[in-house]
XYZ file of C-alpha atoms in Angstrom:
274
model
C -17.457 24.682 61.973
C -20.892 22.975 61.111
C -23.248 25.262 60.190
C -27.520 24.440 59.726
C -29.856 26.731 58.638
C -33.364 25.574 57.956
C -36.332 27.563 55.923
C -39.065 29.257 56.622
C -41.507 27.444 59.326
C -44.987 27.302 58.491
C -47.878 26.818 60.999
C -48.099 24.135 63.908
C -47.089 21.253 61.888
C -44.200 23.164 60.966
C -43.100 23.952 64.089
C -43.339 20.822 65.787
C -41.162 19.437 63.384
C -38.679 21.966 63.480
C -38.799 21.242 67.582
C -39.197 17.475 67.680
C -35.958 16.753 65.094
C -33.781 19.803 65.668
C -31.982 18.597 69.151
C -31.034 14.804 67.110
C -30.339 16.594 64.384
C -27.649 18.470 66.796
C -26.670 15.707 68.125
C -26.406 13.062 65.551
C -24.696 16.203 62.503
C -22.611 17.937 66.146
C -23.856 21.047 64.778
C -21.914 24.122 65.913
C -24.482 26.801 65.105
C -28.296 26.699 63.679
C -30.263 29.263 62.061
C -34.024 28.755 61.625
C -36.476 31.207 59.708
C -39.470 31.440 61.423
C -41.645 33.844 59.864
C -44.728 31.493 59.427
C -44.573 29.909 62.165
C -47.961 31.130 63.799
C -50.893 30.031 61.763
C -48.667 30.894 58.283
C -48.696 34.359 59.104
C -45.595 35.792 61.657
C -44.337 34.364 64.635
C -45.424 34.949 68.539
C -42.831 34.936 71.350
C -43.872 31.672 72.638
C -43.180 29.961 69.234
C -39.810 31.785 69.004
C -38.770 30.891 72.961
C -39.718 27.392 72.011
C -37.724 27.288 69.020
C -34.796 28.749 70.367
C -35.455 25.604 73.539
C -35.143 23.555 70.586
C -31.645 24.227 69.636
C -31.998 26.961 67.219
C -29.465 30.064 68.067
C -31.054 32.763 65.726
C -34.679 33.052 64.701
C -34.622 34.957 61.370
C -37.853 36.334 59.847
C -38.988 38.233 56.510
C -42.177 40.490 55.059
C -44.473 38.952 57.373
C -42.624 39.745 60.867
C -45.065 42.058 61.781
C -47.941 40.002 61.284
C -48.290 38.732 64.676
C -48.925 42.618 66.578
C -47.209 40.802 70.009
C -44.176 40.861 67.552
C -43.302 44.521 67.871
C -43.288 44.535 71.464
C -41.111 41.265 72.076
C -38.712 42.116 68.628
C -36.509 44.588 70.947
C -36.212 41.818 73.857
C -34.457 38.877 72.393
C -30.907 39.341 70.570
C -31.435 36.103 68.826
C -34.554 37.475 67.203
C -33.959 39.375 63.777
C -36.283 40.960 61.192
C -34.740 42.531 58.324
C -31.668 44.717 58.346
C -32.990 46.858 55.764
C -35.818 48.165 57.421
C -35.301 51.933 58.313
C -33.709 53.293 61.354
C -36.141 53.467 64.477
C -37.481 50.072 63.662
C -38.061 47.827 66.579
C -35.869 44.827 67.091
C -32.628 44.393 65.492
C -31.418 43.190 61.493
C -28.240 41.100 62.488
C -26.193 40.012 65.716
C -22.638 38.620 66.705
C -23.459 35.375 67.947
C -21.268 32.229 69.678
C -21.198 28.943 68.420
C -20.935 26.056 70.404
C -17.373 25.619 69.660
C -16.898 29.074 70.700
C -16.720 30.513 67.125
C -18.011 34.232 66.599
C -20.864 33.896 63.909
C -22.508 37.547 62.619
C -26.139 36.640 61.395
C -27.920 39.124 59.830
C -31.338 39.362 58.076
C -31.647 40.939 54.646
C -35.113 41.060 52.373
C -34.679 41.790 48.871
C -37.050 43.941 46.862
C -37.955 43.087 44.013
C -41.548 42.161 43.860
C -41.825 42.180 47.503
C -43.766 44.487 50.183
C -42.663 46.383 51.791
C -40.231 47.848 49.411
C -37.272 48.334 52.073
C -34.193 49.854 51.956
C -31.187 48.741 49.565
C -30.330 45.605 50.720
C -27.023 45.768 49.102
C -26.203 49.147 50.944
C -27.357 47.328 54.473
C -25.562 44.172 53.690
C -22.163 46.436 52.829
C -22.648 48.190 55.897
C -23.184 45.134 57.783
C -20.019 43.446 56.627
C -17.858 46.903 57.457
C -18.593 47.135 60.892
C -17.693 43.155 61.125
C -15.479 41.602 58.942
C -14.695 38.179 57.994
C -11.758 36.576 60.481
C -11.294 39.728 61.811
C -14.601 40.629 64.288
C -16.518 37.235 62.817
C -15.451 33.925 62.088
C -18.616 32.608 59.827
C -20.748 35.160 58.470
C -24.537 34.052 57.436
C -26.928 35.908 55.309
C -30.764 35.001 55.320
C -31.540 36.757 52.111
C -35.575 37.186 52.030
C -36.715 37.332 48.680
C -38.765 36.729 46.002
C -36.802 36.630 42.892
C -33.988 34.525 42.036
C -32.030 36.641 40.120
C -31.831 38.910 43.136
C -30.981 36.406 44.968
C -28.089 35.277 42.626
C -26.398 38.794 42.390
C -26.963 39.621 45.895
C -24.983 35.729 46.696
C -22.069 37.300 43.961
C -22.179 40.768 45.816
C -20.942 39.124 49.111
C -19.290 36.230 48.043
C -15.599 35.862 49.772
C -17.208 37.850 52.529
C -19.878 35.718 54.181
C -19.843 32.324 54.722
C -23.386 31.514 53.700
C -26.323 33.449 51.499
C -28.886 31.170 51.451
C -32.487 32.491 50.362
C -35.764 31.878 52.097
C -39.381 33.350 51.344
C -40.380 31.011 48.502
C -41.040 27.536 50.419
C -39.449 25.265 47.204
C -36.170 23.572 48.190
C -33.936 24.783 45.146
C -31.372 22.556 43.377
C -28.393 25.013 43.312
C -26.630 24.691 46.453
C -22.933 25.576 45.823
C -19.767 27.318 46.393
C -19.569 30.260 45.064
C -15.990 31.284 43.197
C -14.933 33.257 46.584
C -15.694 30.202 48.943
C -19.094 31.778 49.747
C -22.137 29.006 49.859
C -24.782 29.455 48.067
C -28.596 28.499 48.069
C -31.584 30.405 46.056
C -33.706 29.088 48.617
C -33.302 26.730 50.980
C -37.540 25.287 50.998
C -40.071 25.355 53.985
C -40.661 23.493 57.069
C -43.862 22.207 56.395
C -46.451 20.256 54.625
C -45.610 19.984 51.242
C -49.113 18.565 50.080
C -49.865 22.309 49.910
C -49.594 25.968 48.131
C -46.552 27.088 49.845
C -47.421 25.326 53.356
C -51.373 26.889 53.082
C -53.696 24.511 52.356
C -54.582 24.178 49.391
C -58.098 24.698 48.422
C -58.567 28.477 49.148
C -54.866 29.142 47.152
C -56.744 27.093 43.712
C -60.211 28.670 44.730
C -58.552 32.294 44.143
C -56.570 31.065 40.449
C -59.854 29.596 39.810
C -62.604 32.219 40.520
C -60.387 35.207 41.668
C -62.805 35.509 44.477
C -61.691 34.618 47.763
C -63.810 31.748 49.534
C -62.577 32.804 52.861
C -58.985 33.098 54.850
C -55.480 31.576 54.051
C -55.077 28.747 56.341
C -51.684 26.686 57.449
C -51.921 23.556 55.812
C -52.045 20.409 58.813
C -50.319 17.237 57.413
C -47.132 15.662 58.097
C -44.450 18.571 58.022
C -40.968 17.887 55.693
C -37.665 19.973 57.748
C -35.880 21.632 54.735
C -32.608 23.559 55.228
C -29.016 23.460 54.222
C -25.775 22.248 56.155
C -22.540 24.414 55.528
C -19.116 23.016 56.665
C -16.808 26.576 56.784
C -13.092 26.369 57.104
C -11.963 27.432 60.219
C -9.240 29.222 58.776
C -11.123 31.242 56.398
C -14.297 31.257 57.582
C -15.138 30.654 54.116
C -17.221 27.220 53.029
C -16.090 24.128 52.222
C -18.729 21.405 52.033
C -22.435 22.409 51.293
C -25.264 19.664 50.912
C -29.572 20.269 51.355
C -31.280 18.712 54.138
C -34.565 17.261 53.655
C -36.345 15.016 56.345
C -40.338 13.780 55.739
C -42.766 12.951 53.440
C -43.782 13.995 49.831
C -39.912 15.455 49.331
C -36.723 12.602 48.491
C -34.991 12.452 52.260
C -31.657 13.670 52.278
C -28.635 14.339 55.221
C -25.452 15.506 54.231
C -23.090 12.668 53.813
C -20.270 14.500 54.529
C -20.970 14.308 57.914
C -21.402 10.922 58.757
């Protein structure tokens, strides 16, 4: 099974990226499944239902999301209507929308998604995501209610990120981290078969703070007064993600590369597939 997630989406540029190369990159890699953070996606802060419908037209099956979920107040109303739309598992009971889903591939695999933020440094402080990600995998196993099992692990801190990728590895198929916007340089296999990503970068323009543009970001270091709002920054938009091949078999991975496609960042498909 061929397995893409991509990171966090931020603003229009962003997003138009994600939608203009997703369905070749379907097409050329004969992707199975495709994950696709979209947390940003509005303006840098949230996501609206349009921008999720019209990612999910684009080819993505889940839309995965973080801290700023809520920030778009349409969110809390639409969160309960899609399946394919997750916020974080580890928010507590009574929460609109859902943390993870049984989903099917296009090769008619089973593949449990499920949306974890860590806590460390990060607001709000949520539940244990180690409890919620335990529970998670007891209700659905590996090969036995899932075939591929993907964790978007929302966090700020790599070490949490690390122990929470040791915690499930031999269980899930993927932990690969979003929330930071920097591609990282550790994609692996863990020693259970589980891949492994700290984080797997940003959709969007990288001649930026984090996909904002940049002047208001180095205003605020500079004079710790704010000049006025956080704005999405507008120029060309590199896709970052990850490609996982997972063993049918095992449901465990077996190839892992980075995907990187426009400016500013070295371009980069996984070879394996071609």
């Amino acid at each position: 099974m061929r397995l893409l997630f991509l990171g966090d989406i931020v603003g229009k540029t962003g997003r138009t990226a994600v939608w203009n190369r997703l369905p070749g990159l379907i097409s050329d890699l004969k992707l199975d499944f495709v994950v696709v953070n979209g947390e940003n996606a509005a303006g840098g802060f949230g996501i609206t239902e349009d921008i999720f419908l019209e990612t999910i037209n684009a080819g993505a099956d889940v839309v995965t999301t973080g801290n700023h979920v809520w920030d778009q107040k349409e969110a809390v109303a639409f969160a309960g209507r899609h399946d394919q739309f997750l916020r974080p598992a580890n928010y507590p009971q009574g929460t609109p929308g859902r943390g993870s889903g049984l989903f099917y591939a296009r090769n008619g695999a089973r593949v449990l998604v499920a949306n974890v933020m860590g806590r460390v440094f990060m607001h709000p402080e949520l539940d244990d995501p180690f409890k919620s990600a335990e529970a998670i995998l007891d209700a659905c196993p590996l090969k036995e209610q899932a075939d591929a099992i993907i964790f978007d692990f929302h966090a700020e801190a790599t070490s949490e990120k690390q122990c929470f990728g040791h915690f499930v590895d031999g269980r899930a198929s993927l932990v690969v981290g979003t929330h930071t916007h920097v591609p990282t340089a550790d994609h692996q296999i863990l020693n259970g078969g589980t891949a492994y990503m700290s984080d797997a970068g940003m959709c969007g323009d990288y001649d930026s703070s984090l996909g904002m543009d940049k002047e208001e970001p180095l205003n605020r270091f500079i004079s710790k007064m704010p000049k006025g709002r956080m704005e999405a920054a507008t120029g060309p938009a590199t896709v970052c993600g990850v490609a996982v091949e997972i063993s049918d078999a095992t449901g465990l991975a077996e190839k892992i590369a980075p995907l990187r496609l426009g400016p500013r960042l070295a371009e980069t498909l996984p070879t394996f597939w071609r």
